[in-house]
PQR file with spaces between the fields and no chain letter, atoms N, CA, C, O and H, PARSE charges and radii, in Angstrom:
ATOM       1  N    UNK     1      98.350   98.421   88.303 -0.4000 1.5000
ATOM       2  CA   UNK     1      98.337   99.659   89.077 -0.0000 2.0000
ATOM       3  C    UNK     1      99.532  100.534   88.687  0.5500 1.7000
ATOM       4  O    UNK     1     100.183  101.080   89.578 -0.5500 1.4000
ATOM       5  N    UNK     2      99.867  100.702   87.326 -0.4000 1.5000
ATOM       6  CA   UNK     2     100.729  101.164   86.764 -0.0000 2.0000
ATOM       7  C    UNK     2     100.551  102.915   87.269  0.5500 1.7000
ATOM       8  O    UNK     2      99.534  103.595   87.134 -0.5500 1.4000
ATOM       9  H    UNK     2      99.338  100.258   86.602  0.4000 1.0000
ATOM      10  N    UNK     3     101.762  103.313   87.820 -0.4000 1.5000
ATOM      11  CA   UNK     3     101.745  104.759   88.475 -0.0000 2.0000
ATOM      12  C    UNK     3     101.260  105.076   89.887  0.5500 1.7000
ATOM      13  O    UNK     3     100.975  106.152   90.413 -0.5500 1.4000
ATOM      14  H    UNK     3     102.588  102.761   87.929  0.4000 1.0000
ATOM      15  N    UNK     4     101.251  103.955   90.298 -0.4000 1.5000
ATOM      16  CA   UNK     4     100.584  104.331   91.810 -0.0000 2.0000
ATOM      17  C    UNK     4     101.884  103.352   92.626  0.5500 1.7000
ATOM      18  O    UNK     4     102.124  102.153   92.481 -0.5500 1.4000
ATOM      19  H    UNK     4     101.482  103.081   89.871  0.4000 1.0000
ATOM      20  N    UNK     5     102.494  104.249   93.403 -0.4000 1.5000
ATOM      21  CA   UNK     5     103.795  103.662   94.010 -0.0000 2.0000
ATOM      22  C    UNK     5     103.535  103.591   95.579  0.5500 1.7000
ATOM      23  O    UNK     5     104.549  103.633   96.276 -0.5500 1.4000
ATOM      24  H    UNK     5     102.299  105.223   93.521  0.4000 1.0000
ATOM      25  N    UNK     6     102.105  103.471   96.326 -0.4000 1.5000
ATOM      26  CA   UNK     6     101.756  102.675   97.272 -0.0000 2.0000
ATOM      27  C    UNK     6     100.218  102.958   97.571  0.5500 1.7000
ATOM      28  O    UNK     6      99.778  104.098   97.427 -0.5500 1.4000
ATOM      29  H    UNK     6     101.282  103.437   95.760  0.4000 1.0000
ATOM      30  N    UNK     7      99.618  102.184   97.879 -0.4000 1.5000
ATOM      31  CA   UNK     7      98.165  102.108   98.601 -0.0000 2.0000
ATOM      32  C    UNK     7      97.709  102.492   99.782  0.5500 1.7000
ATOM      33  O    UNK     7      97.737  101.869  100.843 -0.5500 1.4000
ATOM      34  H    UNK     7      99.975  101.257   97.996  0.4000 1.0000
ATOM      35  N    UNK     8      97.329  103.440   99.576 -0.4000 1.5000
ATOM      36  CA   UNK     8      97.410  104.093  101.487 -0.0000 2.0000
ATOM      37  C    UNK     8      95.903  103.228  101.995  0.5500 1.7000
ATOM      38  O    UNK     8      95.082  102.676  101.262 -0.5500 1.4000
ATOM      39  H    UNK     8      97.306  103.946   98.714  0.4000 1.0000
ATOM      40  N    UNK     9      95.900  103.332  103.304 -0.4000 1.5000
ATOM      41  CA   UNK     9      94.236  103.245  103.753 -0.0000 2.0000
ATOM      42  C    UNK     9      94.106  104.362  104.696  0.5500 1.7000
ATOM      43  O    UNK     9      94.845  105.109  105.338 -0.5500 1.4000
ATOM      44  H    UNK     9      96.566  103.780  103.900  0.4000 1.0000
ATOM      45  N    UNK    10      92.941  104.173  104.522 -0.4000 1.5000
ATOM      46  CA   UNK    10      91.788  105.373  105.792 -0.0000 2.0000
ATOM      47  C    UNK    10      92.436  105.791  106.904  0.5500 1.7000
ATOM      48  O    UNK    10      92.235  106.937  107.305 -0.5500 1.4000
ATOM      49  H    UNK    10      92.341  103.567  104.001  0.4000 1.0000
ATOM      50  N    UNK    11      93.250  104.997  107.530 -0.4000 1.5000
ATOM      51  CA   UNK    11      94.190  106.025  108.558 -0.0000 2.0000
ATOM      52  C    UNK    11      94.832  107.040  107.713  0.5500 1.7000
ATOM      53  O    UNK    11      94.386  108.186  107.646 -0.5500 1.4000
ATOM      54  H    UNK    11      93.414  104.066  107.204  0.4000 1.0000
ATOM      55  N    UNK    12      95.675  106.721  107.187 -0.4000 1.5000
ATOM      56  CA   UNK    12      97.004  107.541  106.121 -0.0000 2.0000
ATOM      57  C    UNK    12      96.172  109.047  105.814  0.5500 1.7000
ATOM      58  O    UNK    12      96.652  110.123  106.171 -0.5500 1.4000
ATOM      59  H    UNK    12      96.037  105.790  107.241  0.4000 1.0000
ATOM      60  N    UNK    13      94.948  108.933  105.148 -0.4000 1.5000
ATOM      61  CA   UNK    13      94.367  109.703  104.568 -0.0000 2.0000
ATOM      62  C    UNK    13      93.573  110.513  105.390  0.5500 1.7000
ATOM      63  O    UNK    13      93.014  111.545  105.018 -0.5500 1.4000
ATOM      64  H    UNK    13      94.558  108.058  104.858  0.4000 1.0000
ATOM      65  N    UNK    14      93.526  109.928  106.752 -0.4000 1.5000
ATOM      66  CA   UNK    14      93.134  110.787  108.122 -0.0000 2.0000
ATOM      67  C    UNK    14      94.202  111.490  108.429  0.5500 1.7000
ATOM      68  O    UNK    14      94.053  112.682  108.697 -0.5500 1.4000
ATOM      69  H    UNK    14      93.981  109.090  107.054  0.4000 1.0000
ATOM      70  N    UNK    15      95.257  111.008  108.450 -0.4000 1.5000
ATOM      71  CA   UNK    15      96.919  112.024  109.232 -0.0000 2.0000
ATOM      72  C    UNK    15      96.468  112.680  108.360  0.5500 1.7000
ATOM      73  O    UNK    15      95.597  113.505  108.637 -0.5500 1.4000
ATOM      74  H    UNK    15      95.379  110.039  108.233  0.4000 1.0000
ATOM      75  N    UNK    16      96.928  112.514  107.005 -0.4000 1.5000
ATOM      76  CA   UNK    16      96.973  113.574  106.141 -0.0000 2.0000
ATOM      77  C    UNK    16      96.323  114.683  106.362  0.5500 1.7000
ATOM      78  O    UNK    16      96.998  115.692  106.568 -0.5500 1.4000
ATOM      79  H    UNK    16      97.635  111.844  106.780  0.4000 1.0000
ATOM      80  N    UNK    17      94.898  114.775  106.377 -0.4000 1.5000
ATOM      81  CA   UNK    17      94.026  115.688  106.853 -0.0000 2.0000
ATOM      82  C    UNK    17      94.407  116.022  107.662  0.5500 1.7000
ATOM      83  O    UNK    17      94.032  117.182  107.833 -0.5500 1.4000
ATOM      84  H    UNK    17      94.349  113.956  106.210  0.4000 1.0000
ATOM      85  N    UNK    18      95.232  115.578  108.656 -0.4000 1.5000
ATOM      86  CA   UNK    18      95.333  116.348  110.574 -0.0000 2.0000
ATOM      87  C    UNK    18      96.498  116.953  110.277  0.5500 1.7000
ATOM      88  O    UNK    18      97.085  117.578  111.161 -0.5500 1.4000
ATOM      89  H    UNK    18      95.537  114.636  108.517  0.4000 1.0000
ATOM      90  N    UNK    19      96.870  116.889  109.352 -0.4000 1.5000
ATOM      91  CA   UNK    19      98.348  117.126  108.982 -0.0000 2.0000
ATOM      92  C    UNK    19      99.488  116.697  110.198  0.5500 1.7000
ATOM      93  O    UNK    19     100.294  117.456  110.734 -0.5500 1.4000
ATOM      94  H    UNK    19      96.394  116.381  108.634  0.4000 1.0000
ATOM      95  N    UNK    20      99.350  115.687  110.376 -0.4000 1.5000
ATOM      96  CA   UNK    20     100.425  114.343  111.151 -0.0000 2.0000
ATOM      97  C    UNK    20     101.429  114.166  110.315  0.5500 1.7000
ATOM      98  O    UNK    20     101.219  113.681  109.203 -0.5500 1.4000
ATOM      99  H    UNK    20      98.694  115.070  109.940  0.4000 1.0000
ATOM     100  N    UNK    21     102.818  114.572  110.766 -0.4000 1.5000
ATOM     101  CA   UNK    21     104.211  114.844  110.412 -0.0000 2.0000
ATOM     102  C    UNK    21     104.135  113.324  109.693  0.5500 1.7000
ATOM     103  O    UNK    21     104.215  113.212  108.470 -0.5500 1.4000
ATOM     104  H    UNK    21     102.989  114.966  111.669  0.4000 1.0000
ATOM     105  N    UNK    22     103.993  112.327  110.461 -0.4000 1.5000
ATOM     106  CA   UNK    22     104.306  111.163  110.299 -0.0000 2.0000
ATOM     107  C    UNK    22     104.102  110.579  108.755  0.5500 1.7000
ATOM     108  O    UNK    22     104.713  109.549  108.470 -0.5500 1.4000
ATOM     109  H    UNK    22     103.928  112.418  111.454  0.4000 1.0000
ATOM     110  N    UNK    23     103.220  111.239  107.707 -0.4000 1.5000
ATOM     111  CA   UNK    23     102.840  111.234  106.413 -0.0000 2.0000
ATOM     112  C    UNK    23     103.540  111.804  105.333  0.5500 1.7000
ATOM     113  O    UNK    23     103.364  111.603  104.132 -0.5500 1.4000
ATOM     114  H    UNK    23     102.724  112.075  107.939  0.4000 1.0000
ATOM     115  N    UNK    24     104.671  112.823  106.110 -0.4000 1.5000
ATOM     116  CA   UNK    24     105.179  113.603  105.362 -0.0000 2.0000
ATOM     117  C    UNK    24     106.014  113.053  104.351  0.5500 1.7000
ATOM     118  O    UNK    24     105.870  113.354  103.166 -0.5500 1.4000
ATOM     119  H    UNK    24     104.814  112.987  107.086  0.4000 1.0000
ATOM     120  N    UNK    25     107.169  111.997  104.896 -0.4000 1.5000
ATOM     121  CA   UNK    25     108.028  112.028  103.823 -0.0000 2.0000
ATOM     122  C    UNK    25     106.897  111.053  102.826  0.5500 1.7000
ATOM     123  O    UNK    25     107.614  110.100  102.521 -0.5500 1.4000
ATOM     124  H    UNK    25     107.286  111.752  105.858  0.4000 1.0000
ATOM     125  N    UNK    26     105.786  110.853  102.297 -0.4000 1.5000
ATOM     126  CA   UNK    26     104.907  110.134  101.596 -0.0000 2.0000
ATOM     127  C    UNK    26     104.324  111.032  100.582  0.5500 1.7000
ATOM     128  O    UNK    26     104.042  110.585   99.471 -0.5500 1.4000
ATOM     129  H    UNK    26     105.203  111.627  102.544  0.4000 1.0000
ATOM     130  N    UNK    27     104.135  112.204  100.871 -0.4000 1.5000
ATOM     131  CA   UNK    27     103.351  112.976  100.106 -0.0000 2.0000
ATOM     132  C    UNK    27     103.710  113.003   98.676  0.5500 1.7000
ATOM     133  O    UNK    27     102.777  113.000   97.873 -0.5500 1.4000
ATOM     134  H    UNK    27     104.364  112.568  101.774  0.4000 1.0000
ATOM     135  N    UNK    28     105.104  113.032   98.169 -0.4000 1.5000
ATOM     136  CA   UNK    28     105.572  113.224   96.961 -0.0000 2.0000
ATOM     137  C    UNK    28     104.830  112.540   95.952  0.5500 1.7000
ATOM     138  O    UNK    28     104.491  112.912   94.828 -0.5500 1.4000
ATOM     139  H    UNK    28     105.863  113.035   98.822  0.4000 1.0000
ATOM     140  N    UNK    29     104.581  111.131   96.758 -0.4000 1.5000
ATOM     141  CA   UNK    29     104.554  109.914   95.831 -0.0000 2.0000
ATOM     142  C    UNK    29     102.994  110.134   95.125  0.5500 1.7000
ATOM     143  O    UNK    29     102.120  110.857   95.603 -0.5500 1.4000
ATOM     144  H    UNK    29     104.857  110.829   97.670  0.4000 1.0000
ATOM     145  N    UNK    30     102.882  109.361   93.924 -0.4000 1.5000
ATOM     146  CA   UNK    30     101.530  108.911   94.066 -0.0000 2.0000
ATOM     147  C    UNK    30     101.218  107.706   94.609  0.5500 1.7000
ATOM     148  O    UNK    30     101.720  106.588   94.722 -0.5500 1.4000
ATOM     149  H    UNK    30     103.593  108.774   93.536  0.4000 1.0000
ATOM     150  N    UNK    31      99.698  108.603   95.069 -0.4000 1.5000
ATOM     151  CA   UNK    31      98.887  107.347   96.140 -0.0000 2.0000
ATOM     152  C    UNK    31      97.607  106.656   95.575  0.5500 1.7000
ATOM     153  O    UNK    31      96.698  107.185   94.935 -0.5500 1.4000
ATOM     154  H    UNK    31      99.290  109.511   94.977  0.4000 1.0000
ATOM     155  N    UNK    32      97.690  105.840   95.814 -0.4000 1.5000
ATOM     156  CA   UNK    32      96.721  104.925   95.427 -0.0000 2.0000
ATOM     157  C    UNK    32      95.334  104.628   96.346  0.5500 1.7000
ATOM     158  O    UNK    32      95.867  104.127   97.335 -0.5500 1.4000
ATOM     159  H    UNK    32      98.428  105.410   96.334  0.4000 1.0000
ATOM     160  N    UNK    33      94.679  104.628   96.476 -0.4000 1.5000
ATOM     161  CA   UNK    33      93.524  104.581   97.683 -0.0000 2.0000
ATOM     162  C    UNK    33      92.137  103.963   97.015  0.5500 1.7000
ATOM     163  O    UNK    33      91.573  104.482   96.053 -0.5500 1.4000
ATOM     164  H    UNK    33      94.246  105.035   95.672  0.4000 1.0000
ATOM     165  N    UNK    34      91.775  102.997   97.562 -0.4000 1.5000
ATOM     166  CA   UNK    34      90.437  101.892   97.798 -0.0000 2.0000
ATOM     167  C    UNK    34      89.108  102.538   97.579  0.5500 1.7000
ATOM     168  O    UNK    34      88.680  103.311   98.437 -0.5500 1.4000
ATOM     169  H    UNK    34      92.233  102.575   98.344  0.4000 1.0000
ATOM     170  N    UNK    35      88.507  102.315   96.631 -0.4000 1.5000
ATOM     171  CA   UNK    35      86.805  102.788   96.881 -0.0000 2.0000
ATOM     172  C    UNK    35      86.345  102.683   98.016  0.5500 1.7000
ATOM     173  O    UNK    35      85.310  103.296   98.276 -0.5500 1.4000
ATOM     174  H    UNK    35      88.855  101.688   95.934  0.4000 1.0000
ATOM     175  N    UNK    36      86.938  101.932   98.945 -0.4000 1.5000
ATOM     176  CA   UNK    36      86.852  101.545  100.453 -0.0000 2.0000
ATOM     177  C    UNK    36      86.719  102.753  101.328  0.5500 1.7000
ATOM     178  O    UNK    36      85.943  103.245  102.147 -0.5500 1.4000
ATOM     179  H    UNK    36      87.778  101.434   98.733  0.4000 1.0000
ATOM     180  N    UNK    37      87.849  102.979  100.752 -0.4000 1.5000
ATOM     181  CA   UNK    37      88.133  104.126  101.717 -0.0000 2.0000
ATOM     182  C    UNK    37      87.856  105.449  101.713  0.5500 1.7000
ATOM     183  O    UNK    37      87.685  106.122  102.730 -0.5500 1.4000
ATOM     184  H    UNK    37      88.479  102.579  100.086  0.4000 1.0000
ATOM     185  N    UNK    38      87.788  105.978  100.216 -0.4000 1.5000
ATOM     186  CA   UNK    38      86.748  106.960  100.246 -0.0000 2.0000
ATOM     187  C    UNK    38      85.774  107.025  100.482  0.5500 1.7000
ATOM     188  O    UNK    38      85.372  108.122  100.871 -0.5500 1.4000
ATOM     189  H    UNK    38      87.926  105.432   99.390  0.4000 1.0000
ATOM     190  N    UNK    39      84.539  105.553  100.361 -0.4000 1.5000
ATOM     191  CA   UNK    39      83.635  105.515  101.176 -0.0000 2.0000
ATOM     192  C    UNK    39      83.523  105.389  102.716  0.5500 1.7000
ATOM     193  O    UNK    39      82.396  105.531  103.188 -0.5500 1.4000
ATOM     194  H    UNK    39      84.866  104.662  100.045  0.4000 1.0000
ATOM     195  N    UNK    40      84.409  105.175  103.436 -0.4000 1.5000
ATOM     196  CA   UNK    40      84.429  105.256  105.001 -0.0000 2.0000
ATOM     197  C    UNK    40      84.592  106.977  105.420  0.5500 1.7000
ATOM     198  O    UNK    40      84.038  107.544  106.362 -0.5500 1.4000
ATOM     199  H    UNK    40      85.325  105.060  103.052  0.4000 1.0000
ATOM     200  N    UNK    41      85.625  107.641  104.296 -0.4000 1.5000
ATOM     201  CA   UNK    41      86.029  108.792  104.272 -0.0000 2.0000
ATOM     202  C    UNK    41      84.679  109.995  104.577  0.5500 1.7000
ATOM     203  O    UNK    41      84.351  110.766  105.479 -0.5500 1.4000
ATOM     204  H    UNK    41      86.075  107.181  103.531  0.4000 1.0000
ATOM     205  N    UNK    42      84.223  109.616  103.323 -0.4000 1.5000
ATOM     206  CA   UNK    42      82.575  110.427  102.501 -0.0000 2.0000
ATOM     207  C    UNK    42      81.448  110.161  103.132  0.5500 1.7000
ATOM     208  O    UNK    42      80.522  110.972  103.084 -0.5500 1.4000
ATOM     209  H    UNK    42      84.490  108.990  102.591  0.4000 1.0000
ATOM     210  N    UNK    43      81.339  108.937  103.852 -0.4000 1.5000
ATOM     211  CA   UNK    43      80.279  108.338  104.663 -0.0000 2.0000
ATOM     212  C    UNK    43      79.942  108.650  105.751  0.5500 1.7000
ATOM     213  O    UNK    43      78.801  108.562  106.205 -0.5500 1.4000
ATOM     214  H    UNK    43      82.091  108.278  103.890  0.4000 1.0000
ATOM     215  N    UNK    44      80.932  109.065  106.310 -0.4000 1.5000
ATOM     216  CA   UNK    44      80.325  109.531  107.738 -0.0000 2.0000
ATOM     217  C    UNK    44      79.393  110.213  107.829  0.5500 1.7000
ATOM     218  O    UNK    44      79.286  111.116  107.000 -0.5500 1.4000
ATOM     219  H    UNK    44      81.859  109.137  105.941  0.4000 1.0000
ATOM     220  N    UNK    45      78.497  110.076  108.725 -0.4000 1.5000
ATOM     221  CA   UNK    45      77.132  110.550  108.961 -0.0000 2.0000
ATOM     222  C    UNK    45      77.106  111.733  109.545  0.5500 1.7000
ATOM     223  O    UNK    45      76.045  112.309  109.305 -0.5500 1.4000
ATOM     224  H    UNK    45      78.584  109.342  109.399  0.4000 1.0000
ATOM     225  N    UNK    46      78.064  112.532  110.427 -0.4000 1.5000
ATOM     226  CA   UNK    46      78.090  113.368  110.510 -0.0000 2.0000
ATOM     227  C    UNK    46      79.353  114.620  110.308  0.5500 1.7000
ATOM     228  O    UNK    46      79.831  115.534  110.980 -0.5500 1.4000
ATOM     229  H    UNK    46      78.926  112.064  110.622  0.4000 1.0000
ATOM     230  N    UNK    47      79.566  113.912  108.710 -0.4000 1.5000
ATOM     231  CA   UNK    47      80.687  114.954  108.559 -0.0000 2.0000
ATOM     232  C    UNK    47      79.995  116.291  108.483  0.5500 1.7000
ATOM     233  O    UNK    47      78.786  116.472  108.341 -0.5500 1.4000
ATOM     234  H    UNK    47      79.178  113.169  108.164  0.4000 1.0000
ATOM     235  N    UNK    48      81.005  117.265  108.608 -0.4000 1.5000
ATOM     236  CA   UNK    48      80.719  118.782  108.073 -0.0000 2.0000
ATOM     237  C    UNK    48      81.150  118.974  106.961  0.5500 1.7000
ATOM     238  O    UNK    48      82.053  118.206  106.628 -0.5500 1.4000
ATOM     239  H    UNK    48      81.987  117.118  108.724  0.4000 1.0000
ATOM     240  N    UNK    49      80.825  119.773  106.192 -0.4000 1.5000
ATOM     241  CA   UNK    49      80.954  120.289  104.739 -0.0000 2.0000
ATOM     242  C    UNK    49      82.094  120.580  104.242  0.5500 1.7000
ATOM     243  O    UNK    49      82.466  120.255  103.114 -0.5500 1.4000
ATOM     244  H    UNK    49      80.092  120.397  106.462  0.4000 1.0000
ATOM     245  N    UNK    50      82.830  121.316  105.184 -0.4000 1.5000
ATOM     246  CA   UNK    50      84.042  121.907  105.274 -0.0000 2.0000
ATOM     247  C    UNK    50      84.907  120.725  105.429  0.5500 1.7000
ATOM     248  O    UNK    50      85.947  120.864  104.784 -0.5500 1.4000
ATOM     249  H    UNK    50      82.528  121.580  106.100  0.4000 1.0000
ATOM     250  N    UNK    51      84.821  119.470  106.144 -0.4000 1.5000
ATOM     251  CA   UNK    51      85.725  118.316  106.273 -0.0000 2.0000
ATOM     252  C    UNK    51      85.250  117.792  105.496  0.5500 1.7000
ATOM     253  O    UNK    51      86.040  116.854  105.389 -0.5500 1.4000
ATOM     254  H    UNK    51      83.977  119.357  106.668  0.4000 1.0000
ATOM     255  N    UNK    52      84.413  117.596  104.689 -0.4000 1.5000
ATOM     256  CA   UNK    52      83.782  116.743  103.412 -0.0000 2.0000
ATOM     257  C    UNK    52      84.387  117.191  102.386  0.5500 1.7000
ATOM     258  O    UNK    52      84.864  116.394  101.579 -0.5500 1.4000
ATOM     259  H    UNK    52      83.772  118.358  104.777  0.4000 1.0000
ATOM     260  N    UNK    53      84.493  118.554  102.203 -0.4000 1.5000
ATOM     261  CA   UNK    53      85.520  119.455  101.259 -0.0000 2.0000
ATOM     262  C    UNK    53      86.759  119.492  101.144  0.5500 1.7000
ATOM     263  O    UNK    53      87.214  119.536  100.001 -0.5500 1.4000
ATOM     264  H    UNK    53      84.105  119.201  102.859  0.4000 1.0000
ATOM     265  N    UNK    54      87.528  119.486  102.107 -0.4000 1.5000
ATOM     266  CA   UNK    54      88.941  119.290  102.622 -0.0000 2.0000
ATOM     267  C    UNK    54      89.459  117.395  102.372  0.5500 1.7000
ATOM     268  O    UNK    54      90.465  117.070  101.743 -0.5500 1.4000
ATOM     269  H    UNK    54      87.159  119.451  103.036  0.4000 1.0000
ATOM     270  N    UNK    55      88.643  116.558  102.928 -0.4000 1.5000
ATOM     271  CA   UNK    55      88.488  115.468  102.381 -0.0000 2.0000
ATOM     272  C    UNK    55      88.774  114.909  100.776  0.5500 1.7000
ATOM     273  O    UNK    55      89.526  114.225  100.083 -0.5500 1.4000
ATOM     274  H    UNK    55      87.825  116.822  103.439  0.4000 1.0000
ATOM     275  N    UNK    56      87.533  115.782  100.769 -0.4000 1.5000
ATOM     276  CA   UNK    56      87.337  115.437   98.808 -0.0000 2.0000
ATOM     277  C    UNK    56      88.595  115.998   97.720  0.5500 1.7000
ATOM     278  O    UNK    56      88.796  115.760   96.530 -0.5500 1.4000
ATOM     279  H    UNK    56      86.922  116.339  101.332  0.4000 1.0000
ATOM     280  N    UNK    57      89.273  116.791   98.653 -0.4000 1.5000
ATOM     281  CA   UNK    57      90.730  117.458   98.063 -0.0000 2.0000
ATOM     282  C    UNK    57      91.796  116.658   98.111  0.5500 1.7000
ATOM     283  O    UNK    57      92.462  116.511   97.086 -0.5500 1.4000
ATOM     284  H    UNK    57      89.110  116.985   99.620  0.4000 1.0000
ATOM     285  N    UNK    58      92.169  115.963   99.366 -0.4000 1.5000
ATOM     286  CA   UNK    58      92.803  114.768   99.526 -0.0000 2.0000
ATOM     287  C    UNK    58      92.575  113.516   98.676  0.5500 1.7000
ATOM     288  O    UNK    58      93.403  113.048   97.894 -0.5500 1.4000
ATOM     289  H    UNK    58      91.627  116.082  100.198  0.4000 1.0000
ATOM     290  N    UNK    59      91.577  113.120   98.877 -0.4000 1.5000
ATOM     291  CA   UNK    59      90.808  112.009   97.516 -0.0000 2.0000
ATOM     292  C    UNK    59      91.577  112.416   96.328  0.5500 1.7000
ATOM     293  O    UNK    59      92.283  111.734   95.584 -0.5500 1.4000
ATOM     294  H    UNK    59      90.904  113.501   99.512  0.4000 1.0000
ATOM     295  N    UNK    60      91.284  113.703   96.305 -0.4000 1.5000
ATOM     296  CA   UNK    60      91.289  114.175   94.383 -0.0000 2.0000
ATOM     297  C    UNK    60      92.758  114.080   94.187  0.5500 1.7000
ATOM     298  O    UNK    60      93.097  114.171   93.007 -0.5500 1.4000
ATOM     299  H    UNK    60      90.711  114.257   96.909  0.4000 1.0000
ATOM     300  N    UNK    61      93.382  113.976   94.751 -0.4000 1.5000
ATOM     301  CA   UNK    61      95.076  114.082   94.599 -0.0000 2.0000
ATOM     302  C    UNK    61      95.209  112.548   94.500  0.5500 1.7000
ATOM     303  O    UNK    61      96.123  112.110   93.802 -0.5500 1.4000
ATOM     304  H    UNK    61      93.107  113.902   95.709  0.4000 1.0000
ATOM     305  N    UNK    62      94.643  111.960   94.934 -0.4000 1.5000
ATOM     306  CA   UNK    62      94.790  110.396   94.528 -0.0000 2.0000
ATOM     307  C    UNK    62      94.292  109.440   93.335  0.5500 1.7000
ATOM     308  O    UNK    62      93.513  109.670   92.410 -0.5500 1.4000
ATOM     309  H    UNK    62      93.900  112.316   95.501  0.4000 1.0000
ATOM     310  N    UNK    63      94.928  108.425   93.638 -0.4000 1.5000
ATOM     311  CA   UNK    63      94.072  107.384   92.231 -0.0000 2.0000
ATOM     312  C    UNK    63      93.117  106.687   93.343  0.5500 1.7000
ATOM     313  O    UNK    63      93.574  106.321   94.426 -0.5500 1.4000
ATOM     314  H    UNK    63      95.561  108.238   94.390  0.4000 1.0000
ATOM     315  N    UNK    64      92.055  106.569   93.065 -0.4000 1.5000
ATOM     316  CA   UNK    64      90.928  105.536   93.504 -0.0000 2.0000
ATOM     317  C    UNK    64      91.108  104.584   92.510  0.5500 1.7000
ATOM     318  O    UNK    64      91.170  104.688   91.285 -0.5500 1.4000
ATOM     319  H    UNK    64      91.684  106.866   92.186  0.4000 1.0000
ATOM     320  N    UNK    65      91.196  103.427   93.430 -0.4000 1.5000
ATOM     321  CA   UNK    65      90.816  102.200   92.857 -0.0000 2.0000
ATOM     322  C    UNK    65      89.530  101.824   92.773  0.5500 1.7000
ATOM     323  O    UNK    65      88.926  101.952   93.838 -0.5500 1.4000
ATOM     324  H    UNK    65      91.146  103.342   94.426  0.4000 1.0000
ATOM     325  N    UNK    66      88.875  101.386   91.833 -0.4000 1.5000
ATOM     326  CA   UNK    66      87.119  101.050   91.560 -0.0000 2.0000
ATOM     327  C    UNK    66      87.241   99.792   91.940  0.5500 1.7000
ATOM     328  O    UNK    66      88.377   99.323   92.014 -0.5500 1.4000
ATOM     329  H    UNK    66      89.365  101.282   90.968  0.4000 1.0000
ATOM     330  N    UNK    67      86.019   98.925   92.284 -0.4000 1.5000
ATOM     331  CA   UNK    67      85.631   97.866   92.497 -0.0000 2.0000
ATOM     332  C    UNK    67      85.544   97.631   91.127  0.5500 1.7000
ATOM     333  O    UNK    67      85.054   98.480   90.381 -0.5500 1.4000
ATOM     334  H    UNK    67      85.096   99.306   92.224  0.4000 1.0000
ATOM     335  N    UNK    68      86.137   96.148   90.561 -0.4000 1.5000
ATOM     336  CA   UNK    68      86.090   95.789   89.200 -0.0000 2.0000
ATOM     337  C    UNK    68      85.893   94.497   89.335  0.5500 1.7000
ATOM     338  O    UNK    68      86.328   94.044   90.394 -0.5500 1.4000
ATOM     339  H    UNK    68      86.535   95.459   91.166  0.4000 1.0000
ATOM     340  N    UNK    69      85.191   93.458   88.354 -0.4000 1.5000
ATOM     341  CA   UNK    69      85.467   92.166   88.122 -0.0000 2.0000
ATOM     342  C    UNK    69      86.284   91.045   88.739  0.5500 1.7000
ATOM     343  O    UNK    69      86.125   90.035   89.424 -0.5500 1.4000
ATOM     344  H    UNK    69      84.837   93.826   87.494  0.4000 1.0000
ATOM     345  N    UNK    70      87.653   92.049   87.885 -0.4000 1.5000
ATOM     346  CA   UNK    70      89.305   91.347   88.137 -0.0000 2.0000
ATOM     347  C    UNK    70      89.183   91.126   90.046  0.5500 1.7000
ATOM     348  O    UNK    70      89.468   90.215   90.823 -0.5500 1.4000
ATOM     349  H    UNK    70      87.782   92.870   87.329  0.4000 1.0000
ATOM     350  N    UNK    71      88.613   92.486   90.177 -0.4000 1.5000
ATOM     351  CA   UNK    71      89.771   92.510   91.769 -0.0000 2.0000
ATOM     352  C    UNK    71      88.210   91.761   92.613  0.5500 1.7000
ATOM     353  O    UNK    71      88.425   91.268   93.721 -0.5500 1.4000
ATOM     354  H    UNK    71      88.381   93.227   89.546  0.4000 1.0000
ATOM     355  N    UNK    72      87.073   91.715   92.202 -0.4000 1.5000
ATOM     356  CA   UNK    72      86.194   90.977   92.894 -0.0000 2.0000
ATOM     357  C    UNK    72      86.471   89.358   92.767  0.5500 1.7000
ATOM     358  O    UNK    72      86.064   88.525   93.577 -0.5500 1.4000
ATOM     359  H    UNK    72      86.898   92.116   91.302  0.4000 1.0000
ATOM     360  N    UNK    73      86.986   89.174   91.982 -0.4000 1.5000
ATOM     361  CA   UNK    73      87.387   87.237   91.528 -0.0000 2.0000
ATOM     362  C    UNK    73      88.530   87.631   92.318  0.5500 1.7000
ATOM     363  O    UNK    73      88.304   86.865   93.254 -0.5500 1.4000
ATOM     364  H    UNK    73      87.317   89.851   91.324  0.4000 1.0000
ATOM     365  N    UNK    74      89.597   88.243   92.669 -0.4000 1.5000
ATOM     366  CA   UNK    74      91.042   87.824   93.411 -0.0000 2.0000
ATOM     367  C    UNK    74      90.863   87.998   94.803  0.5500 1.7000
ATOM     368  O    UNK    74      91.433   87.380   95.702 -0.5500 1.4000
ATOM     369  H    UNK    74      89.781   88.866   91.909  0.4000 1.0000
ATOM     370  N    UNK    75      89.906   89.014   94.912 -0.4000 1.5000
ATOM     371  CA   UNK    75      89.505   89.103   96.379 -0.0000 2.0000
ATOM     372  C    UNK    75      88.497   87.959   97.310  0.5500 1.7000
ATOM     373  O    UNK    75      88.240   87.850   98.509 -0.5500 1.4000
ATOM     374  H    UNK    75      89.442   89.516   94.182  0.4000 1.0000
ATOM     375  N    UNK    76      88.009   87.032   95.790 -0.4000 1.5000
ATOM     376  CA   UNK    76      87.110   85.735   96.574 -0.0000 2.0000
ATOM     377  C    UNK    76      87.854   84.920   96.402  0.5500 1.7000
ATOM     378  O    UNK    76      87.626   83.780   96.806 -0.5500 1.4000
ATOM     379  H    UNK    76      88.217   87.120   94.817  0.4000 1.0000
């Protein structure tokens, strides 16, 4: 995970969006974030377009981690 200097999850990436002070001193860094979690993110059934958009901007500033091989054998 060379360049990614922490792993946020699905809360983190919710403040962010609400813009919750509490995220702030974090922003600089790069973030790392879970196929997980963009799918909990993207999934909701009744997002709006506009938070699906705003969302997908947050995502895009990040590294997604993919589901791979490696991390399916370390995770069983």
């Amino acid at each position: 995970m060379s360049g990614i200097d922490f792993l946020a999850d699905t809360n983190f990436l919710i403040f962010t969006l609400q813009g919750n002070s509490i995220v702030e001193p974090f922003l600089d860094y790069n973030i790392g974030i879970s196929f997980i979690s963009e799918m909990e993110l993207l999934g909701v059934f009744n997002i709006s377009k506009i938070q699906k958009s705003n969302m997908q901007s947050i995502i895009d500033e990040c590294f997604v981690i993919d589901m791979s091989t490696e991390i399916k054998k370390k995770a069983i």
